[in-house]
Amino acid sequence: MATNSFSLSSSSSLFPSPPTGGNLRRRFNFRRTRAAVISSSVAFPKKKHWKQGEYPGFTEQNGFKNNKRTPIKNIKKKLDRKSNAKGWVNTVTEALSDHIDKKQWVQALKVFEMLKEQPFYQSKESTYMKIIVLLGRCRQPGKAQQLFDTMIEEGLEPTPEFYTALVGAYCRSNIIDKAFTLLHRMIELPYCQPNVYTYSILIKACVDASRFDLVDSLYEQMAERAIVPNTVTQNIVLNGYGRAGKYEEIEKVLSGMLESTDSRPDIWTMNTILSLFGNKGEIETMEKWYEKFCNFGIEPEKRTFNILVSAYGKKRMYNKMSSVMEYMRKLSFLWMTSTYNNVIEAFSYVGDAKNMEYTTDQMRAEGVKTDTKTFCCLIRGYANAGLFPKVINTVQLAGKLEIPENTSFFNSVIYACAKAEDLMEMERVFKRMKDKQFRLDDTTFSVMVEAYRKEGMTDKVYDLEQEKQMTSASEFNYRRSDEEKLELMPA
C-alpha cells in the first residue's frame, strides 16, 4: 500500500456520528403573588317594566317560561354537530391530498380505504386518477392495476385518461409488454381510443429501453390513426437518439420539427440538443445549433447558459466560459448553485484547487447555497490535486452542514480513497453506503474494480463483479415482483 494513503479510518472519523449528551435542565422559581380580596357591596338594579313593542323579548304573556334548555341552544348543538362532521371530512381529504403531494403511496391508500368506509363517500374519478398517477410514479403498477379494477367495479366508466395513467404506471417500471397490451385494449374500446399522450408515454419507455424498433412502429400507428406527434414527443425521441449516438436520426427529427407546425422546437428542444453536443465535447456543433435556435426565435434561459458554461468548462475553454457568465449578468440572470457547480466541476477535473476554492468563496459571499453536487466536485477536485487532508475536511464539513448524502456523494468519496490508494477506507465507505441502502451504480463498481486491479487483487475484483451481477438481478426481480404480474383486466 502506498505511503501517501490518507487516514480515513475510524480514528479519522470520515463520517462522524452525531454527538450525544445529557439533557439540559433548567430550574424555574415560581413566585406566588397574593391576591388582594376586596369586598364591596353590589347594588342590583331594579327590574324595568318594558312597554309593549319596545323590547323584542319573550314575556310570560307569550306563554313561554324561562327553561334551562331553550330552542336556541338546541339549534346551536345541531349546528355544532354538523360543523364537526364537515371538519372531519375535510381533515381526511386534506390528509389524502397531503400524502399524494409527498408521494407517500402506502399512507395514501390507507386514508383512501378509511374514506371509502364512510357513509358520505361517493366515488370520484378525480380521486382515483390522482392515486393511480401517484402509484405509477412510485413504481407500483400492480397496486395501480388493482385500483383501476376497483374503480370499474364501483361503476365508474374508464376513459382514455385513466388508461393512459395506467400505461404510464407500467412504463415507469419498464414493463413494456403490459403497456402494449393496454394499448391494444384501448384500441378495441370505442370510447377509450389512445391519444398523443398515450403514445408519447410508450415512446419514452421504448426510448429508455433502447427499443427504437418499437418507436418506429408506434410512429407508424400514429400516422395510421392520424395522430400527429407534438413537441414533447419529439423531444423525448431526440433525447433517446442523443444517448444512443444516433446523430443522423437527430438531424432528421430536427429538420422535421423546423418545418412542422404541430411540433415546432421549443426551449426544451434547444437545451436537449445543446446538452447532447456539449457533453460529447463537440463545441462547434453546439454553437452552430445555438445560433440556429436563436435565429428561429427561441430565447435562451438560465439552464441554457448553464449548459454552455459546463460544456466550455469541460473543454478548458475558460475565456468562453467567463464570457457566457458575464453575458448572464448583462441579461440580469443571477448565477445559481448550478452555475457555480459547473465552474467548480470544470476546475475539479484538472485538480485546480486554487480556482476551485476561489469560486466556492465567491459563491458563499454572494449567499448562494451549496448542495450535494458542490461537495462532490470539491472532493474529486482535492483528490485529483493530491490534497487528501482537504478531502477529509470537506467530508466532515458536509456532515456538519447536514448536506444530503446520495450515491454520487459516496462515489466521490470512494474515488478519493482509490486515488489515495487507501483501499481499507474505500471498503469502509462502500460498506457504509450499503448500510444506508444507497443504490450502487456503474461508477461505484468501476472505480473500485480499477483500484483493486491496480493492486493486483484479482479475488476482490471477482467478488465485486459477482456482487454487481446480483445487484442488477435483484433490481430486475423487484420490477417483476408478483404484485406487478396481476391480470391486466378483471375477468
CSV table of C-alpha atoms in Angstrom, one decimal:
chain,number,residue,atom,x,y,z
A,1,MET,CA,0.0,0.0,0.0
A,2,ALA,CA,1.3,3.4,-0.8
A,3,THR,CA,2.7,5.7,1.9
A,4,ASN,CA,0.6,8.7,0.8
A,5,SER,CA,-2.6,6.9,2.0
A,6,PHE,CA,-4.6,9.4,3.9
A,7,SER,CA,-6.1,8.2,7.1
A,8,LEU,CA,-9.8,7.9,6.7
A,9,SER,CA,-10.1,5.1,9.2
A,10,SER,CA,-12.3,5.0,12.3
A,11,SER,CA,-9.8,7.3,14.1
A,12,SER,CA,-10.2,10.0,11.5
A,13,SER,CA,-13.9,9.6,11.6
A,14,LEU,CA,-14.7,10.4,7.9
A,15,PHE,CA,-18.4,10.1,8.6
A,16,PRO,CA,-18.6,11.2,12.3
A,17,SER,CA,-21.5,10.1,14.3
A,18,PRO,CA,-23.7,12.8,15.8
A,19,PRO,CA,-22.6,13.9,19.3
A,20,THR,CA,-24.6,12.6,22.3
A,21,GLY,CA,-25.0,14.4,25.6
A,22,GLY,CA,-27.3,14.6,28.5
A,23,ASN,CA,-30.4,16.8,28.6
A,24,LEU,CA,-30.0,20.2,29.9
A,25,ARG,CA,-32.2,21.0,32.9
A,26,ARG,CA,-33.4,24.4,33.9
A,27,ARG,CA,-34.9,25.3,37.2
A,28,PHE,CA,-37.7,27.8,37.3
A,29,ASN,CA,-38.7,29.5,40.6
A,30,PHE,CA,-42.3,30.4,40.5
A,31,ARG,CA,-43.3,33.2,43.0
A,32,ARG,CA,-46.8,33.1,44.2
A,33,THR,CA,-48.5,36.5,44.4
A,34,ARG,CA,-51.1,37.1,47.0
A,35,ALA,CA,-54.4,38.3,45.7
A,36,ALA,CA,-56.0,41.2,47.5
A,37,VAL,CA,-59.5,40.4,48.3
A,38,ILE,CA,-61.6,43.4,48.1
A,39,SER,CA,-65.1,43.2,49.5
A,40,SER,CA,-67.6,45.6,48.1
A,41,SER,CA,-71.3,45.8,48.1
A,42,VAL,CA,-73.0,45.0,44.9
A,43,ALA,CA,-76.1,47.1,44.0
A,44,PHE,CA,-78.7,45.2,41.9
A,45,PRO,CA,-80.7,47.5,39.6
A,46,LYS,CA,-84.4,47.4,39.9
A,47,LYS,CA,-86.4,45.4,37.3
A,48,LYS,CA,-87.6,47.6,34.5
A,49,HIS,CA,-91.0,47.0,33.0
A,50,TRP,CA,-90.8,47.3,29.3
A,51,LYS,CA,-93.7,48.7,27.3
A,52,GLN,CA,-95.4,46.6,24.6
A,53,GLY,CA,-93.4,46.6,21.4
A,54,GLU,CA,-90.4,48.3,23.0
A,55,TYR,CA,-88.4,45.1,23.7
A,56,PRO,CA,-88.4,42.2,21.3
A,57,GLY,CA,-88.0,39.6,24.0
A,58,PHE,CA,-90.4,37.0,25.4
A,59,THR,CA,-92.6,37.6,28.4
A,60,GLU,CA,-94.9,35.4,30.5
A,61,GLN,CA,-97.8,36.7,28.5
A,62,ASN,CA,-96.5,35.0,25.4
A,63,GLY,CA,-96.8,31.6,27.2
A,64,PHE,CA,-93.1,30.9,27.4
A,65,LYS,CA,-91.2,30.1,30.6
A,66,ASN,CA,-87.5,30.6,31.2
A,67,ASN,CA,-86.5,26.9,30.7
A,68,LYS,CA,-82.9,25.8,31.2
A,69,ARG,CA,-82.9,24.3,27.7
A,70,THR,CA,-84.2,26.9,25.2
A,71,PRO,CA,-84.7,26.2,21.4
A,72,ILE,CA,-81.7,28.4,20.7
A,73,LYS,CA,-79.4,26.0,22.4
A,74,ASN,CA,-80.9,23.0,20.6
A,75,ILE,CA,-80.2,24.7,17.3
A,76,LYS,CA,-76.7,25.6,18.3
A,77,LYS,CA,-76.0,21.9,19.2
A,78,LYS,CA,-77.2,20.7,15.9
A,79,LEU,CA,-75.0,23.2,14.1
A,80,ASP,CA,-72.0,22.2,16.1
A,81,ARG,CA,-72.5,18.5,15.2
A,82,LYS,CA,-72.8,19.4,11.6
A,83,SER,CA,-69.7,21.5,11.5
A,84,ASN,CA,-67.7,18.8,13.4
A,85,ALA,CA,-68.8,16.3,10.8
A,86,LYS,CA,-67.7,18.6,7.9
A,87,GLY,CA,-64.4,19.2,9.7
A,88,TRP,CA,-63.7,15.5,9.9
A,89,VAL,CA,-64.4,15.1,6.2
A,90,ASN,CA,-62.1,17.9,5.3
A,91,THR,CA,-59.4,16.5,7.5
A,92,VAL,CA,-59.5,13.1,5.8
A,93,THR,CA,-59.5,14.6,2.3
A,94,GLU,CA,-56.7,17.0,3.2
A,95,ALA,CA,-54.7,14.1,4.6
A,96,LEU,CA,-55.2,12.2,1.4
A,97,SER,CA,-54.1,15.2,-0.7
A,98,ASP,CA,-51.1,15.7,1.6
A,99,HIS,CA,-49.9,12.1,1.2
A,100,ILE,CA,-50.3,12.3,-2.6
A,101,ASP,CA,-48.2,15.5,-2.7
A,102,LYS,CA,-45.5,13.9,-0.6
A,103,LYS,CA,-45.6,10.7,-2.7
A,104,GLN,CA,-46.5,8.6,0.3
A,105,TRP,CA,-48.4,5.9,-1.5
A,106,VAL,CA,-48.8,3.5,1.4
A,107,GLN,CA,-50.4,6.2,3.7
A,108,ALA,CA,-52.5,7.5,0.8
A,109,LEU,CA,-54.0,4.0,0.2
A,110,LYS,CA,-54.8,3.6,3.9
A,111,VAL,CA,-56.5,7.0,4.1
A,112,PHE,CA,-58.4,6.3,0.9
A,113,GLU,CA,-59.7,3.0,2.4
A,114,MET,CA,-60.9,4.9,5.5
A,115,LEU,CA,-62.6,7.4,3.3
A,116,LYS,CA,-64.5,4.7,1.4
A,117,GLU,CA,-65.9,3.2,4.6
A,118,GLN,CA,-67.8,6.4,5.5
A,119,PRO,CA,-71.5,6.8,4.7
A,120,PHE,CA,-70.9,10.1,2.9
A,121,TYR,CA,-68.3,8.6,0.5
A,122,GLN,CA,-69.0,9.0,-3.2
A,123,SER,CA,-66.8,7.6,-6.0
A,124,LYS,CA,-65.0,10.3,-7.8
A,125,GLU,CA,-62.9,10.0,-10.9
A,126,SER,CA,-60.5,12.7,-9.9
A,127,THR,CA,-59.6,10.9,-6.7
A,128,TYR,CA,-58.9,7.6,-8.5
A,129,MET,CA,-56.9,9.4,-11.1
A,130,LYS,CA,-54.6,11.2,-8.6
A,131,ILE,CA,-53.9,7.9,-6.7
A,132,ILE,CA,-53.3,5.9,-9.9
A,133,VAL,CA,-50.8,8.6,-11.1
A,134,LEU,CA,-49.1,8.5,-7.6
A,135,LEU,CA,-48.8,4.7,-7.7
A,136,GLY,CA,-47.3,4.9,-11.2
A,137,ARG,CA,-44.7,7.5,-10.1
A,138,CYS,CA,-43.8,5.3,-7.1
A,139,ARG,CA,-43.3,2.3,-9.4
A,140,GLN,CA,-46.3,0.4,-8.0
A,141,PRO,CA,-48.1,-0.7,-11.2
A,142,GLY,CA,-49.7,-3.7,-9.5
A,143,LYS,CA,-51.4,-1.5,-7.0
A,144,ALA,CA,-52.4,0.9,-9.7
A,145,GLN,CA,-54.0,-2.1,-11.6
A,146,GLN,CA,-55.9,-3.2,-8.5
A,147,LEU,CA,-57.2,0.4,-8.0
A,148,PHE,CA,-58.2,0.6,-11.7
A,149,ASP,CA,-60.2,-2.7,-11.3
A,150,THR,CA,-61.8,-1.5,-8.1
A,151,MET,CA,-62.9,1.7,-9.9
A,152,ILE,CA,-64.6,-0.3,-12.6
A,153,GLU,CA,-66.4,-2.5,-10.0
A,154,GLU,CA,-67.8,0.7,-8.4
A,155,GLY,CA,-69.4,1.6,-11.6
A,156,LEU,CA,-67.1,4.3,-12.9
A,157,GLU,CA,-66.5,4.2,-16.7
A,158,PRO,CA,-62.9,4.1,-17.8
A,159,THR,CA,-61.7,6.9,-20.0
A,160,PRO,CA,-58.6,7.4,-22.2
A,161,GLU,CA,-57.1,9.4,-19.4
A,162,PHE,CA,-57.4,6.5,-16.9
A,163,TYR,CA,-55.9,4.1,-19.4
A,164,THR,CA,-53.1,6.5,-20.2
A,165,ALA,CA,-52.3,6.8,-16.5
A,166,LEU,CA,-52.2,3.0,-16.1
A,167,VAL,CA,-50.0,2.7,-19.2
A,168,GLY,CA,-47.6,5.3,-17.6
A,169,ALA,CA,-47.5,3.2,-14.4
A,170,TYR,CA,-46.3,0.1,-16.3
A,171,CYS,CA,-43.9,2.1,-18.4
A,172,ARG,CA,-42.2,3.7,-15.4
A,173,SER,CA,-41.5,0.2,-14.1
A,174,ASN,CA,-40.2,-0.9,-17.5
A,175,ILE,CA,-43.0,-3.4,-18.0
A,176,ILE,CA,-43.4,-2.6,-21.7
A,177,ASP,CA,-45.3,-5.7,-22.7
A,178,LYS,CA,-48.1,-4.9,-20.2
A,179,ALA,CA,-48.2,-1.4,-21.5
A,180,PHE,CA,-48.6,-2.5,-25.1
A,181,THR,CA,-51.4,-5.0,-24.0
A,182,LEU,CA,-53.2,-2.0,-22.6
A,183,LEU,CA,-52.7,0.0,-25.8
A,184,HIS,CA,-54.4,-2.8,-27.8
A,185,ARG,CA,-57.2,-2.9,-25.3
A,186,MET,CA,-57.7,0.8,-25.7
A,187,ILE,CA,-57.9,0.4,-29.5
A,188,GLU,CA,-60.6,-2.2,-29.1
A,189,LEU,CA,-62.8,0.1,-26.9
A,190,PRO,CA,-64.6,2.7,-28.9
A,191,TYR,CA,-64.7,5.4,-26.1
A,192,CYS,CA,-61.1,4.8,-24.9
A,193,GLN,CA,-59.0,5.5,-28.0
A,194,PRO,CA,-55.4,6.3,-27.4
A,195,ASN,CA,-54.2,9.8,-28.0
A,196,VAL,CA,-50.9,11.6,-28.4
A,197,TYR,CA,-50.2,11.5,-24.7
A,198,THR,CA,-50.6,7.7,-24.6
A,199,TYR,CA,-48.2,7.2,-27.5
A,200,SER,CA,-45.7,9.7,-26.0
A,201,ILE,CA,-45.5,7.7,-22.8
A,202,LEU,CA,-45.0,4.5,-24.7
A,203,ILE,CA,-42.4,6.1,-26.9
A,204,LYS,CA,-40.5,7.3,-23.9
A,205,ALA,CA,-40.5,3.8,-22.3
A,206,CYS,CA,-39.2,2.3,-25.6
A,207,VAL,CA,-36.5,5.1,-25.9
A,208,ASP,CA,-35.3,4.5,-22.3
A,209,ALA,CA,-35.1,0.7,-23.1
A,210,SER,CA,-33.3,1.5,-26.4
A,211,ARG,CA,-36.1,-0.3,-28.3
A,212,PHE,CA,-36.0,2.0,-31.3
A,213,ASP,CA,-37.7,-0.6,-33.5
A,214,LEU,CA,-40.8,-0.2,-31.3
A,215,VAL,CA,-40.5,3.5,-31.6
A,216,ASP,CA,-40.8,3.3,-35.4
A,217,SER,CA,-43.8,1.0,-35.1
A,218,LEU,CA,-45.5,3.4,-32.8
A,219,TYR,CA,-44.9,6.3,-35.2
A,220,GLU,CA,-46.5,4.2,-37.9
A,221,GLN,CA,-49.6,3.5,-35.8
A,222,MET,CA,-49.9,7.2,-35.0
A,223,ALA,CA,-49.7,8.0,-38.7
A,224,GLU,CA,-52.4,5.4,-39.5
A,225,ARG,CA,-54.7,6.9,-36.8
A,226,ALA,CA,-54.0,10.5,-37.9
A,227,ILE,CA,-52.4,11.3,-34.6
A,228,VAL,CA,-49.7,14.0,-35.1
A,229,PRO,CA,-46.7,13.9,-32.6
A,230,ASN,CA,-46.3,17.0,-30.6
A,231,THR,CA,-43.2,18.8,-29.4
A,232,VAL,CA,-43.0,16.8,-26.2
A,233,THR,CA,-43.0,13.5,-28.2
A,234,GLN,CA,-40.2,14.7,-30.5
A,235,ASN,CA,-38.1,16.0,-27.6
A,236,ILE,CA,-38.4,12.5,-26.0
A,237,VAL,CA,-37.1,10.9,-29.1
A,238,LEU,CA,-34.3,13.4,-29.5
A,239,ASN,CA,-33.1,12.7,-26.0
A,240,GLY,CA,-33.1,9.0,-26.7
A,241,TYR,CA,-31.3,9.3,-30.0
A,242,GLY,CA,-28.8,11.5,-28.3
A,243,ARG,CA,-28.0,8.9,-25.6
A,244,ALA,CA,-27.7,6.2,-28.3
A,245,GLY,CA,-25.4,8.4,-30.5
A,246,LYS,CA,-27.8,8.3,-33.5
A,247,TYR,CA,-26.8,11.7,-35.0
A,248,GLU,CA,-28.4,11.1,-38.4
A,249,GLU,CA,-31.7,10.4,-36.8
A,250,ILE,CA,-31.4,13.5,-34.7
A,251,GLU,CA,-30.8,15.7,-37.8
A,252,LYS,CA,-33.9,14.2,-39.5
A,253,VAL,CA,-36.1,14.8,-36.4
A,254,LEU,CA,-34.8,18.4,-36.0
A,255,SER,CA,-35.3,19.1,-39.7
A,256,GLY,CA,-38.9,17.8,-39.5
A,257,MET,CA,-39.6,20.0,-36.4
A,258,LEU,CA,-38.3,23.1,-38.0
A,259,GLU,CA,-40.7,22.5,-41.0
A,260,SER,CA,-43.7,21.4,-38.9
A,261,THR,CA,-46.5,23.4,-37.4
A,262,ASP,CA,-47.5,20.9,-34.8
A,263,SER,CA,-44.2,20.0,-33.3
A,264,ARG,CA,-42.1,23.2,-33.5
A,265,PRO,CA,-38.9,23.2,-31.4
A,266,ASP,CA,-39.0,25.0,-28.1
A,267,ILE,CA,-36.6,25.8,-25.3
A,268,TRP,CA,-36.6,22.1,-24.2
A,269,THR,CA,-35.5,21.1,-27.7
A,270,MET,CA,-32.8,23.7,-27.6
A,271,ASN,CA,-31.5,22.6,-24.2
A,272,THR,CA,-31.6,18.9,-25.1
A,273,ILE,CA,-29.5,19.4,-28.3
A,274,LEU,CA,-27.0,21.8,-26.6
A,275,SER,CA,-26.6,19.4,-23.7
A,276,LEU,CA,-26.1,16.5,-26.0
A,277,PHE,CA,-23.3,18.0,-28.1
A,278,GLY,CA,-21.8,19.8,-25.1
A,279,ASN,CA,-21.4,16.6,-23.1
A,280,LYS,CA,-19.9,15.0,-26.2
A,281,GLY,CA,-17.4,17.8,-26.4
A,282,GLU,CA,-18.5,18.8,-29.9
A,283,ILE,CA,-18.3,22.6,-29.2
A,284,GLU,CA,-18.6,23.7,-32.8
A,285,THR,CA,-21.8,21.7,-33.4
A,286,MET,CA,-23.2,23.0,-30.2
A,287,GLU,CA,-22.5,26.6,-31.1
A,288,LYS,CA,-24.0,26.1,-34.6
A,289,TRP,CA,-27.3,24.8,-33.2
A,290,TYR,CA,-27.3,27.6,-30.6
A,291,GLU,CA,-27.3,30.1,-33.4
A,292,LYS,CA,-29.9,28.2,-35.4
A,293,PHE,CA,-32.3,28.1,-32.4
A,294,CYS,CA,-31.8,31.8,-31.6
A,295,ASN,CA,-32.5,32.7,-35.3
A,296,PHE,CA,-35.6,30.5,-35.1
A,297,GLY,CA,-36.9,32.8,-32.3
A,298,ILE,CA,-36.2,30.7,-29.2
A,299,GLU,CA,-34.8,32.8,-26.4
A,300,PRO,CA,-32.2,31.1,-24.1
A,301,GLU,CA,-32.9,30.7,-20.4
A,302,LYS,CA,-30.8,30.1,-17.3
A,303,ARG,CA,-30.5,26.4,-17.9
A,304,THR,CA,-29.3,27.1,-21.5
A,305,PHE,CA,-26.4,29.3,-20.3
A,306,ASN,CA,-25.5,26.8,-17.6
A,307,ILE,CA,-25.2,24.1,-20.3
A,308,LEU,CA,-22.8,26.3,-22.2
A,309,VAL,CA,-20.8,27.1,-19.1
A,310,SER,CA,-20.5,23.4,-18.3
A,311,ALA,CA,-19.5,22.5,-21.9
A,312,TYR,CA,-16.8,25.2,-22.1
A,313,GLY,CA,-15.5,24.3,-18.7
A,314,LYS,CA,-15.1,20.6,-19.5
A,315,LYS,CA,-13.0,21.6,-22.6
A,316,ARG,CA,-11.0,24.1,-20.5
A,317,MET,CA,-12.2,27.0,-22.6
A,318,TYR,CA,-12.2,29.3,-19.7
A,319,ASN,CA,-12.4,32.5,-21.7
A,320,LYS,CA,-15.7,31.5,-23.4
A,321,MET,CA,-17.0,30.2,-20.0
A,322,SER,CA,-16.3,33.6,-18.4
A,323,SER,CA,-17.9,35.4,-21.4
A,324,VAL,CA,-21.1,33.4,-21.0
A,325,MET,CA,-21.2,34.2,-17.3
A,326,GLU,CA,-20.7,37.9,-17.9
A,327,TYR,CA,-23.5,37.8,-20.6
A,328,MET,CA,-25.7,36.2,-18.0
A,329,ARG,CA,-25.0,39.3,-15.8
A,330,LYS,CA,-26.0,41.6,-18.6
A,331,LEU,CA,-29.3,39.8,-19.0
A,332,SER,CA,-29.9,40.1,-15.3
A,333,PHE,CA,-29.7,36.3,-14.9
A,334,LEU,CA,-28.4,35.6,-11.4
A,335,TRP,CA,-25.7,32.9,-11.0
A,336,MET,CA,-27.3,30.0,-9.3
A,337,THR,CA,-26.0,27.0,-7.5
A,338,SER,CA,-25.8,25.0,-10.7
A,339,THR,CA,-23.8,27.8,-12.4
A,340,TYR,CA,-21.2,27.8,-9.7
A,341,ASN,CA,-21.2,24.0,-9.6
A,342,ASN,CA,-20.4,23.9,-13.3
A,343,VAL,CA,-17.4,26.2,-12.7
A,344,ILE,CA,-16.2,24.2,-9.7
A,345,GLU,CA,-16.6,21.0,-11.6
A,346,ALA,CA,-14.5,22.3,-14.5
A,347,PHE,CA,-11.6,23.1,-12.2
A,348,SER,CA,-12.0,19.8,-10.3
A,349,TYR,CA,-11.3,17.8,-13.4
A,350,VAL,CA,-7.8,19.2,-13.6
A,351,GLY,CA,-7.3,19.4,-9.8
A,352,ASP,CA,-7.1,23.2,-9.9
A,353,ALA,CA,-7.7,23.6,-6.1
A,354,LYS,CA,-6.9,27.4,-6.1
A,355,ASN,CA,-9.6,28.4,-8.6
A,356,MET,CA,-11.9,25.9,-7.1
A,357,GLU,CA,-11.6,27.4,-3.7
A,358,TYR,CA,-11.9,30.9,-5.1
A,359,THR,CA,-15.1,30.0,-6.8
A,360,THR,CA,-16.5,28.5,-3.7
A,361,ASP,CA,-15.6,31.6,-1.6
A,362,GLN,CA,-17.3,33.8,-4.1
A,363,MET,CA,-20.3,31.5,-4.1
A,364,ARG,CA,-20.7,31.8,-0.3
A,365,ALA,CA,-20.0,35.6,-0.4
A,366,GLU,CA,-23.0,36.1,-2.7
A,367,GLY,CA,-25.2,34.0,-0.5
A,368,VAL,CA,-25.7,31.1,-3.0
A,369,LYS,CA,-26.3,27.9,-1.2
A,370,THR,CA,-24.0,24.8,-1.7
A,371,ASP,CA,-25.6,21.4,-2.3
A,372,THR,CA,-24.5,17.8,-2.6
A,373,LYS,CA,-23.0,18.3,-6.1
A,374,THR,CA,-20.9,21.2,-4.8
A,375,PHE,CA,-19.2,18.9,-2.3
A,376,CYS,CA,-18.9,16.1,-4.8
A,377,CYS,CA,-16.9,18.3,-7.1
A,378,LEU,CA,-14.8,19.6,-4.2
A,379,ILE,CA,-13.9,16.1,-3.0
A,380,ARG,CA,-13.0,14.9,-6.5
A,381,GLY,CA,-11.0,18.1,-7.2
A,382,TYR,CA,-9.0,17.8,-4.0
A,383,ALA,CA,-8.4,14.1,-4.8
A,384,ASN,CA,-7.1,15.0,-8.3
A,385,ALA,CA,-4.9,17.6,-6.7
A,386,GLY,CA,-3.5,15.1,-4.2
A,387,LEU,CA,-4.7,17.2,-1.3
A,388,PHE,CA,-6.1,14.4,0.7
A,389,PRO,CA,-6.3,16.1,4.1
A,390,LYS,CA,-8.6,18.6,2.5
A,391,VAL,CA,-10.8,15.7,1.3
A,392,ILE,CA,-11.3,14.7,4.9
A,393,ASN,CA,-12.1,18.3,5.9
A,394,THR,CA,-14.6,18.6,3.1
A,395,VAL,CA,-16.4,15.4,4.0
A,396,GLN,CA,-16.5,16.4,7.6
A,397,LEU,CA,-17.8,19.9,6.7
A,398,ALA,CA,-20.6,18.3,4.6
A,399,GLY,CA,-21.6,16.3,7.7
A,400,LYS,CA,-21.7,19.4,9.9
A,401,LEU,CA,-23.8,21.3,7.3
A,402,GLU,CA,-26.1,18.3,7.0
A,403,ILE,CA,-25.6,18.1,3.3
A,404,PRO,CA,-27.9,15.3,2.0
A,405,GLU,CA,-25.9,12.2,1.0
A,406,ASN,CA,-26.7,10.2,-2.1
A,407,THR,CA,-25.0,7.8,-4.5
A,408,SER,CA,-22.9,10.5,-6.2
A,409,PHE,CA,-21.6,11.7,-2.8
A,410,PHE,CA,-20.4,8.2,-1.8
A,411,ASN,CA,-19.0,7.6,-5.2
A,412,SER,CA,-16.9,10.8,-4.9
A,413,VAL,CA,-15.5,9.7,-1.5
A,414,ILE,CA,-14.8,6.2,-2.9
A,415,TYR,CA,-13.0,7.9,-5.8
A,416,ALA,CA,-10.9,9.9,-3.4
A,417,CYS,CA,-10.0,6.8,-1.4
A,418,ALA,CA,-9.0,5.0,-4.6
A,419,LYS,CA,-6.9,8.0,-5.7
A,420,ALA,CA,-5.1,7.9,-2.3
A,421,GLU,CA,-4.7,4.1,-2.6
A,422,ASP,CA,-6.4,3.7,0.8
A,423,LEU,CA,-8.3,0.5,-0.1
A,424,MET,CA,-9.2,-0.2,3.5
A,425,GLU,CA,-11.0,3.1,3.9
A,426,MET,CA,-12.6,2.6,0.5
A,427,GLU,CA,-14.1,-0.6,1.7
A,428,ARG,CA,-15.4,1.0,4.8
A,429,VAL,CA,-17.1,3.8,2.8
A,430,PHE,CA,-18.5,1.1,0.5
A,431,LYS,CA,-19.9,-0.8,3.5
A,432,ARG,CA,-21.5,2.4,4.9
A,433,MET,CA,-23.0,3.1,1.5
A,434,LYS,CA,-24.7,-0.3,1.5
A,435,ASP,CA,-25.8,0.0,5.1
A,436,LYS,CA,-27.6,3.2,4.3
A,437,GLN,CA,-29.2,1.4,1.3
A,438,PHE,CA,-27.9,3.8,-1.4
A,439,ARG,CA,-28.1,2.5,-4.9
A,440,LEU,CA,-24.8,1.0,-6.2
A,441,ASP,CA,-24.3,2.2,-9.8
A,442,ASP,CA,-21.8,1.5,-12.6
A,443,THR,CA,-19.5,4.3,-11.3
A,444,THR,CA,-19.3,2.7,-7.8
A,445,PHE,CA,-18.2,-0.7,-9.2
A,446,SER,CA,-15.9,0.7,-11.9
A,447,VAL,CA,-13.9,2.8,-9.5
A,448,MET,CA,-13.4,0.0,-7.0
A,449,VAL,CA,-12.6,-2.6,-9.7
A,450,GLU,CA,-10.0,-0.3,-11.2
A,451,ALA,CA,-8.5,0.3,-7.7
A,452,TYR,CA,-8.3,-3.5,-7.0
A,453,ARG,CA,-6.8,-4.3,-10.4
A,454,LYS,CA,-4.1,-1.7,-9.9
A,455,GLU,CA,-3.0,-3.5,-6.8
A,456,GLY,CA,-3.4,-6.9,-8.4
A,457,MET,CA,-6.2,-8.1,-6.1
A,458,THR,CA,-8.0,-10.4,-8.6
A,459,ASP,CA,-10.0,-12.1,-5.9
A,460,LYS,CA,-11.5,-8.8,-4.8
A,461,VAL,CA,-12.3,-7.9,-8.5
A,462,TYR,CA,-14.1,-11.3,-8.9
A,463,ASP,CA,-16.2,-10.8,-5.7
A,464,LEU,CA,-17.1,-7.3,-6.8
A,465,GLU,CA,-18.2,-8.4,-10.3
A,466,GLN,CA,-20.4,-11.1,-8.7
A,467,GLU,CA,-21.9,-8.5,-6.4
A,468,LYS,CA,-22.6,-6.3,-9.3
A,469,GLN,CA,-24.5,-9.1,-11.1
A,470,MET,CA,-26.5,-9.9,-8.0
A,471,THR,CA,-27.4,-6.2,-7.6
A,472,SER,CA,-28.6,-6.0,-11.2
A,473,ALA,CA,-30.6,-9.2,-10.8
A,474,SER,CA,-32.3,-8.0,-7.6
A,475,GLU,CA,-33.3,-4.8,-9.3
A,476,PHE,CA,-34.8,-6.7,-12.2
A,477,ASN,CA,-36.7,-9.0,-9.8
A,478,TYR,CA,-38.0,-6.0,-7.9
A,479,ARG,CA,-39.5,-4.6,-11.1
A,480,ARG,CA,-41.0,-8.0,-11.9
A,481,SER,CA,-42.5,-8.6,-8.4
A,482,ASP,CA,-45.5,-10.8,-8.0
A,483,GLU,CA,-47.9,-8.0,-7.4
A,484,GLU,CA,-46.9,-6.5,-10.8
A,485,LYS,CA,-47.9,-9.7,-12.6
A,486,LEU,CA,-51.6,-9.4,-11.8
A,487,GLU,CA,-54.1,-9.9,-14.6
A,488,LEU,CA,-54.4,-6.9,-16.8
A,489,MET,CA,-58.1,-6.6,-16.8
A,490,PRO,CA,-60.8,-8.0,-14.5
A,491,ALA,CA,-62.5,-11.2,-15.6
